[in-house]
Amino acid sequence: MRINLIKPFVIIIFLFLVLGIFNLEIIQGARYRRLSNKNCIRLIPQQGSRGRILDRHGEVIVDNRLSYDAMVSSYANGSVDKTLSSAAGILDTNFKDLKDAFRRQYAAPFMPTTIAKNIEAKKAIALEELNQDLDNIIIRPYPLRHYPYARLACHVIGYLNEIDRWRLTRLVDYGYKTKDIVGFGGVEEKYDYYLRQEEGGLSVEVDHRGRLVSVLGFRPPANGKDIQLTIDLKIQKITEEALRGRNGSVILMDPDSGEILAMASNPNFSPAAFINKTDASFRNFLNNPDAPLINRAISGVYPAGSVFKVVVAASALEAGKVNSATSFYCPGSTRVGGQEFACWSTHHQQNLTEAIANSCNVFFYKTGLLVGAQGIYDYAVKFGFSHPTGIDLPYEASGFVPSPLLRKIQRFKKWFEGDTANFAIGQGELLVTPLQVARMMAVLANKGALVTPYIARSVDGKDISGSRKKTIKVDIKEGTISYIRQGLRSVVVDSSGTANILSSLPVSVAGKTGTAQVSRGQAHGWFAGFFPFKNPRFVICVFLEHGGSGHAAVVVTKQIIENMATEGLIDSSG
Amino acid sequence: MRNISLFILIIALLIACIGVFSIYSSTYQKEGDFWQFLYKRQIFWVILGLVIFSLASNFNYRRLWDMTHFLYAAALFLLLLVFILGIVRLGAQRWLKLIWFSIQPSEITKLVIVILLAKYFSTKSVDDISLGVNRLRIWRAFILPFLFVVIPIGMIIEQPDLGSAAMIFIIFITMLYLAGVRLRYILIFLLLIILCLPILWHFLRDYQKDRLLVFLNPNIDPLGAGYTVIQSKIAIGSGGFFGRGWLSGTQSQLHFLPESHTDFIFATFAEEWGFLGCSILLFLYYLLIKQGIIIAHKTGDNFGRLLASGISFMLAIQVFINCAMNLGLAPVVGIPLPLMSYGGSSILVTFLSLGILVNINKTRAVF
């Protein structure tokens, strides 16, 4: 063993340390003592401002405005208590509360202590004037999130809040710290890394009275980057007005690129409530059983109802189970597996176009049974169901598409013919998000491409949409698509079509209604379609939670398209 | 023999008392019950440390030999538990929260690794006398123990606690050297590590890279990672020969110095007690470590000998790295100053190590 060498080694490292200390304390001691004695180093943090969020035309949806914090320095001259009692008068509170706030926030003698946050400019000026006698009040201006349109597009934007532990553990490697204000939900969360400002500050030497001697170092704060969205504020406003008073969501999308032009969800919330938390509504949003913080357009999952018949029609046409000559008789109901399955009306003889126009259940029960559950499942997946669409917003749901195989694997249960019938009219276990429905409609509007919806167009002026534009060619014959499109058009133009009231619009609309039965409460209402019919520029999906029927959704759709036309947002030449 | 034990106890207590005074000093200006409470907790740790010391000094160290694999498994289990239950502190997951206090398994792991390697190399040398210690084949001398050590190192790096991981690595190299493994192997291994550094660099987290870069030049980031080092140097440097006196250090008192009660406790002490105080403190540490080396020399048993020198070396290197880091001579990695830094795990493990040393000294007579 070589333990003989350990002693000299230890002696050497201790000598090294002693020399190091000798160097700092004796040789350079005078210099360091001067630095520590006469001069102190202070850090003055400076905040940059968070990036703004703009709409597709550069209109500001979210920006920042100056706000003021009042701070008291216990290091400067003047008694803290005296200052606090004078400040209490200006801030409309009492001395005791301010003293408590001071105690709570106090960190170190040389660091100013915040006694009031986000105060009005008028009060800030009054406090600043106190300094003529007391000179230990510091007013710190800093940029605060400002929402000029209040609740507009709140689900797309998200809100800001103090970082929580869950996020901190995931983001700590990216430079996030406790007490950081970060985005929650929406673009604020998804693009937080770009939007967030970088803290900077001055490192200064001050003398024993706190006067500046020299600046030792400066790191400029960096502002966050602006993000431009694909949202059109005018359309967004129209959709939110049309949705007012109802629970649900509306999506307008460009069917070719996947750009989201408007995304509304109701009930909504006020992002500003999270900035100034004295606002009682902040708690309301968190505790409300209606869950206003949830973006129903992407995070809500619902039965699809009859809008799903589009998928069934596609699968049947592609499999050759039905064609333009096929027709079934609808007596108002039919028996499947010994059970009676009802239609919502008596339609008599129906071909596919008519069945889509009238949303005839009997036709689709029979068609669905011909195709089989697995066949429908395959096409549901092709049309983008059961997976998130990949939109650049957090918390997107994937929905659920049932199949005999999944049921066997997951629950060891058998699949019955009745399940296929239910599946064929979009009922049963099928769950979809409104955005998935809009995307399915886009496949028909753009003749066969499954687009990836996106909402952020550029960051800091640099176009990022290129990386998001991912389209998958859906393997469907052109004949199938144009045949279904014909059906969707007759939903509007046929006098008996379920969305016939849309025929009075100045633009040609095609689409499909849906009434999804739910076990409790009124049925959900759907309308998903596109316009102008020949050369579609818009896909629309209106979803009303417990809206009663598809008709209610058609009424909302009508109002939206009417207002868009009035505002000149639709080029009616199509 | 008895007096070596008593001597170790007295010096350890003396350093621990200096530690309590320094913690009191570095926290007494800070408002809030939490800070006022810290030095009381430290006193509690020291008392608990004494209990552990007396238990360990009466616990035959040869029984550690039988328990080695259990200890190793337990240490790995605790490290694993950190990932599952660990709570986040200072951005790293190093602590396990028990009912009212937390432990840091990486501290315990250091000692366990010393015990493990001491057993490993003493077994080999006893069993393979014909081979001779320094003729251990590369597999047995090197690769096998390396595999044992690299598992906890990997887990600790992942926490991330670069300092403790580096400590265990240094302990490993030292134990290889002490056990008489061929120098050629050790040098080739070190060379390989150096060659791999540019690759390992990419696995470091950004703040770890920052710390290493700041070590090379603290002025590149005076507000961020370099801040502590600059403040620590000012604190130590302003102490001068006699120091500023207890409770009178402006750097630590006015809280320019972060972590002044844990990793930077030495700077607090140096500011208040100056070169004179520092020299005395370092002399105390030297005396303590010297006793360990004396015990190692006197012990006939290979296991006890490797264990005693491993423990002494572990203490020495911790003192060295922590002080050097305070002086700006080593990168800022979280290594506590034994017996001085605030924290239960470090205090208890240090007292436990000293207790084992004392027991080796006592039991030696049996062989």
JSON list of C-alpha atoms in Angstrom, two decimals, chain A residues 148-243:
[
{"chain": "A", "resi": 148, "resn": "PRO", "atom": "CA", "xyz": [-56.61, 46.15, -24.92]},
{"chain": "A", "resi": 149, "resn": "TYR", "atom": "CA", "xyz": [-59.45, 43.85, -26.02]},
{"chain": "A", "resi": 150, "resn": "ALA", "atom": "CA", "xyz": [-60.11, 42.45, -22.53]},
{"chain": "A", "resi": 151, "resn": "ARG", "atom": "CA", "xyz": [-61.34, 38.88, -22.96]},
{"chain": "A", "resi": 152, "resn": "LEU", "atom": "CA", "xyz": [-61.02, 38.63, -26.73]},
{"chain": "A", "resi": 153, "resn": "ALA", "atom": "CA", "xyz": [-59.21, 35.48, -27.87]},
{"chain": "A", "resi": 154, "resn": "CYS", "atom": "CA", "xyz": [-58.32, 34.73, -24.25]},
{"chain": "A", "resi": 155, "resn": "HIS", "atom": "CA", "xyz": [-58.04, 30.98, -24.84]},
{"chain": "A", "resi": 156, "resn": "VAL", "atom": "CA", "xyz": [-55.69, 31.46, -27.76]},
{"chain": "A", "resi": 157, "resn": "ILE", "atom": "CA", "xyz": [-53.57, 33.89, -25.75]},
{"chain": "A", "resi": 158, "resn": "GLY", "atom": "CA", "xyz": [-53.55, 32.18, -22.36]},
{"chain": "A", "resi": 159, "resn": "TYR", "atom": "CA", "xyz": [-52.59, 34.11, -19.26]},
{"chain": "A", "resi": 160, "resn": "LEU", "atom": "CA", "xyz": [-49.57, 34.86, -17.09]},
{"chain": "A", "resi": 161, "resn": "ASN", "atom": "CA", "xyz": [-48.97, 33.61, -13.60]},
{"chain": "A", "resi": 162, "resn": "GLU", "atom": "CA", "xyz": [-46.16, 32.80, -11.21]},
{"chain": "A", "resi": 163, "resn": "ILE", "atom": "CA", "xyz": [-44.34, 29.63, -12.22]},
{"chain": "A", "resi": 164, "resn": "ASP", "atom": "CA", "xyz": [-45.53, 26.54, -10.37]},
{"chain": "A", "resi": 165, "resn": "ARG", "atom": "CA", "xyz": [-43.45, 23.62, -9.18]},
{"chain": "A", "resi": 166, "resn": "TRP", "atom": "CA", "xyz": [-44.55, 21.34, -12.00]},
{"chain": "A", "resi": 167, "resn": "ARG", "atom": "CA", "xyz": [-43.34, 23.78, -14.61]},
{"chain": "A", "resi": 168, "resn": "LEU", "atom": "CA", "xyz": [-40.24, 24.78, -12.69]},
{"chain": "A", "resi": 169, "resn": "THR", "atom": "CA", "xyz": [-38.89, 21.24, -12.54]},
{"chain": "A", "resi": 170, "resn": "ARG", "atom": "CA", "xyz": [-39.27, 20.98, -16.29]},
{"chain": "A", "resi": 171, "resn": "LEU", "atom": "CA", "xyz": [-37.99, 24.41, -17.20]},
{"chain": "A", "resi": 172, "resn": "VAL", "atom": "CA", "xyz": [-35.18, 24.96, -14.73]},
{"chain": "A", "resi": 173, "resn": "ASP", "atom": "CA", "xyz": [-32.61, 23.87, -17.31]},
{"chain": "A", "resi": 174, "resn": "TYR", "atom": "CA", "xyz": [-33.81, 26.61, -19.63]},
{"chain": "A", "resi": 175, "resn": "GLY", "atom": "CA", "xyz": [-33.00, 29.32, -17.11]},
{"chain": "A", "resi": 176, "resn": "TYR", "atom": "CA", "xyz": [-36.38, 29.59, -15.41]},
{"chain": "A", "resi": 177, "resn": "LYS", "atom": "CA", "xyz": [-36.34, 30.48, -11.72]},
{"chain": "A", "resi": 178, "resn": "THR", "atom": "CA", "xyz": [-38.81, 30.47, -8.86]},
{"chain": "A", "resi": 179, "resn": "LYS", "atom": "CA", "xyz": [-41.07, 33.52, -8.87]},
{"chain": "A", "resi": 180, "resn": "ASP", "atom": "CA", "xyz": [-40.71, 33.89, -12.63]},
{"chain": "A", "resi": 181, "resn": "ILE", "atom": "CA", "xyz": [-43.89, 34.96, -14.35]},
{"chain": "A", "resi": 182, "resn": "VAL", "atom": "CA", "xyz": [-44.64, 32.54, -17.14]},
{"chain": "A", "resi": 183, "resn": "GLY", "atom": "CA", "xyz": [-47.39, 31.75, -19.61]},
{"chain": "A", "resi": 184, "resn": "PHE", "atom": "CA", "xyz": [-50.20, 29.38, -18.71]},
{"chain": "A", "resi": 185, "resn": "GLY", "atom": "CA", "xyz": [-52.19, 27.99, -21.61]},
{"chain": "A", "resi": 186, "resn": "GLY", "atom": "CA", "xyz": [-52.42, 29.29, -25.15]},
{"chain": "A", "resi": 187, "resn": "VAL", "atom": "CA", "xyz": [-49.68, 31.08, -27.05]},
{"chain": "A", "resi": 188, "resn": "GLU", "atom": "CA", "xyz": [-48.31, 32.56, -23.82]},
{"chain": "A", "resi": 189, "resn": "GLU", "atom": "CA", "xyz": [-47.38, 29.06, -22.67]},
{"chain": "A", "resi": 190, "resn": "LYS", "atom": "CA", "xyz": [-46.48, 27.47, -25.99]},
{"chain": "A", "resi": 191, "resn": "TYR", "atom": "CA", "xyz": [-44.19, 30.30, -27.04]},
{"chain": "A", "resi": 192, "resn": "ASP", "atom": "CA", "xyz": [-43.13, 31.46, -23.56]},
{"chain": "A", "resi": 193, "resn": "TYR", "atom": "CA", "xyz": [-39.50, 30.85, -24.39]},
{"chain": "A", "resi": 194, "resn": "TYR", "atom": "CA", "xyz": [-39.66, 33.46, -27.16]},
{"chain": "A", "resi": 195, "resn": "LEU", "atom": "CA", "xyz": [-42.02, 35.86, -25.46]},
{"chain": "A", "resi": 196, "resn": "ARG", "atom": "CA", "xyz": [-40.18, 36.03, -22.15]},
{"chain": "A", "resi": 197, "resn": "GLN", "atom": "CA", "xyz": [-37.89, 38.92, -21.49]},
{"chain": "A", "resi": 198, "resn": "GLU", "atom": "CA", "xyz": [-34.39, 38.53, -20.18]},
{"chain": "A", "resi": 199, "resn": "GLU", "atom": "CA", "xyz": [-33.62, 40.16, -16.90]},
{"chain": "A", "resi": 200, "resn": "GLY", "atom": "CA", "xyz": [-30.69, 42.49, -16.92]},
{"chain": "A", "resi": 201, "resn": "GLY", "atom": "CA", "xyz": [-29.28, 44.92, -14.48]},
{"chain": "A", "resi": 202, "resn": "LEU", "atom": "CA", "xyz": [-26.55, 47.12, -13.22]},
{"chain": "A", "resi": 203, "resn": "SER", "atom": "CA", "xyz": [-23.88, 46.08, -10.81]},
{"chain": "A", "resi": 204, "resn": "VAL", "atom": "CA", "xyz": [-22.78, 49.33, -9.16]},
{"chain": "A", "resi": 205, "resn": "GLU", "atom": "CA", "xyz": [-20.43, 50.42, -6.45]},
{"chain": "A", "resi": 206, "resn": "VAL", "atom": "CA", "xyz": [-21.99, 52.72, -3.90]},
{"chain": "A", "resi": 207, "resn": "ASP", "atom": "CA", "xyz": [-20.43, 54.46, -0.93]},
{"chain": "A", "resi": 208, "resn": "HIS", "atom": "CA", "xyz": [-21.53, 54.09, 2.69]},
{"chain": "A", "resi": 209, "resn": "ARG", "atom": "CA", "xyz": [-24.40, 56.52, 2.13]},
{"chain": "A", "resi": 210, "resn": "GLY", "atom": "CA", "xyz": [-25.66, 54.64, -0.85]},
{"chain": "A", "resi": 211, "resn": "ARG", "atom": "CA", "xyz": [-24.39, 57.12, -3.43]},
{"chain": "A", "resi": 212, "resn": "LEU", "atom": "CA", "xyz": [-23.23, 55.79, -6.77]},
{"chain": "A", "resi": 213, "resn": "VAL", "atom": "CA", "xyz": [-19.47, 55.58, -7.11]},
{"chain": "A", "resi": 214, "resn": "SER", "atom": "CA", "xyz": [-19.08, 53.63, -10.31]},
{"chain": "A", "resi": 215, "resn": "VAL", "atom": "CA", "xyz": [-20.78, 51.13, -12.51]},
{"chain": "A", "resi": 216, "resn": "LEU", "atom": "CA", "xyz": [-19.02, 47.76, -12.35]},
{"chain": "A", "resi": 217, "resn": "GLY", "atom": "CA", "xyz": [-21.01, 45.89, -14.88]},
{"chain": "A", "resi": 218, "resn": "PHE", "atom": "CA", "xyz": [-24.14, 46.15, -16.93]},
{"chain": "A", "resi": 219, "resn": "ARG", "atom": "CA", "xyz": [-26.16, 43.53, -18.61]},
{"chain": "A", "resi": 220, "resn": "PRO", "atom": "CA", "xyz": [-28.87, 45.10, -20.73]},
{"chain": "A", "resi": 221, "resn": "PRO", "atom": "CA", "xyz": [-32.30, 43.57, -20.26]},
{"chain": "A", "resi": 222, "resn": "ALA", "atom": "CA", "xyz": [-33.61, 42.06, -23.43]},
{"chain": "A", "resi": 223, "resn": "ASN", "atom": "CA", "xyz": [-37.20, 42.38, -24.51]},
{"chain": "A", "resi": 224, "resn": "GLY", "atom": "CA", "xyz": [-39.13, 39.30, -25.43]},
{"chain": "A", "resi": 225, "resn": "LYS", "atom": "CA", "xyz": [-39.87, 38.63, -29.07]},
{"chain": "A", "resi": 226, "resn": "ASP", "atom": "CA", "xyz": [-43.16, 39.63, -30.66]},
{"chain": "A", "resi": 227, "resn": "ILE", "atom": "CA", "xyz": [-45.32, 36.85, -32.01]},
{"chain": "A", "resi": 228, "resn": "GLN", "atom": "CA", "xyz": [-47.66, 37.34, -34.92]},
{"chain": "A", "resi": 229, "resn": "LEU", "atom": "CA", "xyz": [-50.64, 35.04, -35.05]},
{"chain": "A", "resi": 230, "resn": "THR", "atom": "CA", "xyz": [-52.73, 33.82, -37.94]},
{"chain": "A", "resi": 231, "resn": "ILE", "atom": "CA", "xyz": [-55.82, 35.08, -36.09]},
{"chain": "A", "resi": 232, "resn": "ASP", "atom": "CA", "xyz": [-57.82, 37.83, -37.81]},
{"chain": "A", "resi": 233, "resn": "LEU", "atom": "CA", "xyz": [-59.06, 40.09, -35.01]},
{"chain": "A", "resi": 234, "resn": "LYS", "atom": "CA", "xyz": [-62.16, 41.16, -36.94]},
{"chain": "A", "resi": 235, "resn": "ILE", "atom": "CA", "xyz": [-63.26, 37.59, -37.55]},
{"chain": "A", "resi": 236, "resn": "GLN", "atom": "CA", "xyz": [-62.38, 36.69, -33.98]},
{"chain": "A", "resi": 237, "resn": "LYS", "atom": "CA", "xyz": [-64.66, 39.45, -32.72]},
{"chain": "A", "resi": 238, "resn": "ILE", "atom": "CA", "xyz": [-67.50, 38.31, -34.96]},
{"chain": "A", "resi": 239, "resn": "THR", "atom": "CA", "xyz": [-67.21, 34.72, -33.77]},
{"chain": "A", "resi": 240, "resn": "GLU", "atom": "CA", "xyz": [-67.12, 35.68, -30.11]},
{"chain": "A", "resi": 241, "resn": "GLU", "atom": "CA", "xyz": [-70.16, 37.92, -30.50]},
{"chain": "A", "resi": 242, "resn": "ALA", "atom": "CA", "xyz": [-72.07, 35.11, -32.18]},
{"chain": "A", "resi": 243, "resn": "LEU", "atom": "CA", "xyz": [-71.13, 32.72, -29.40]}
]
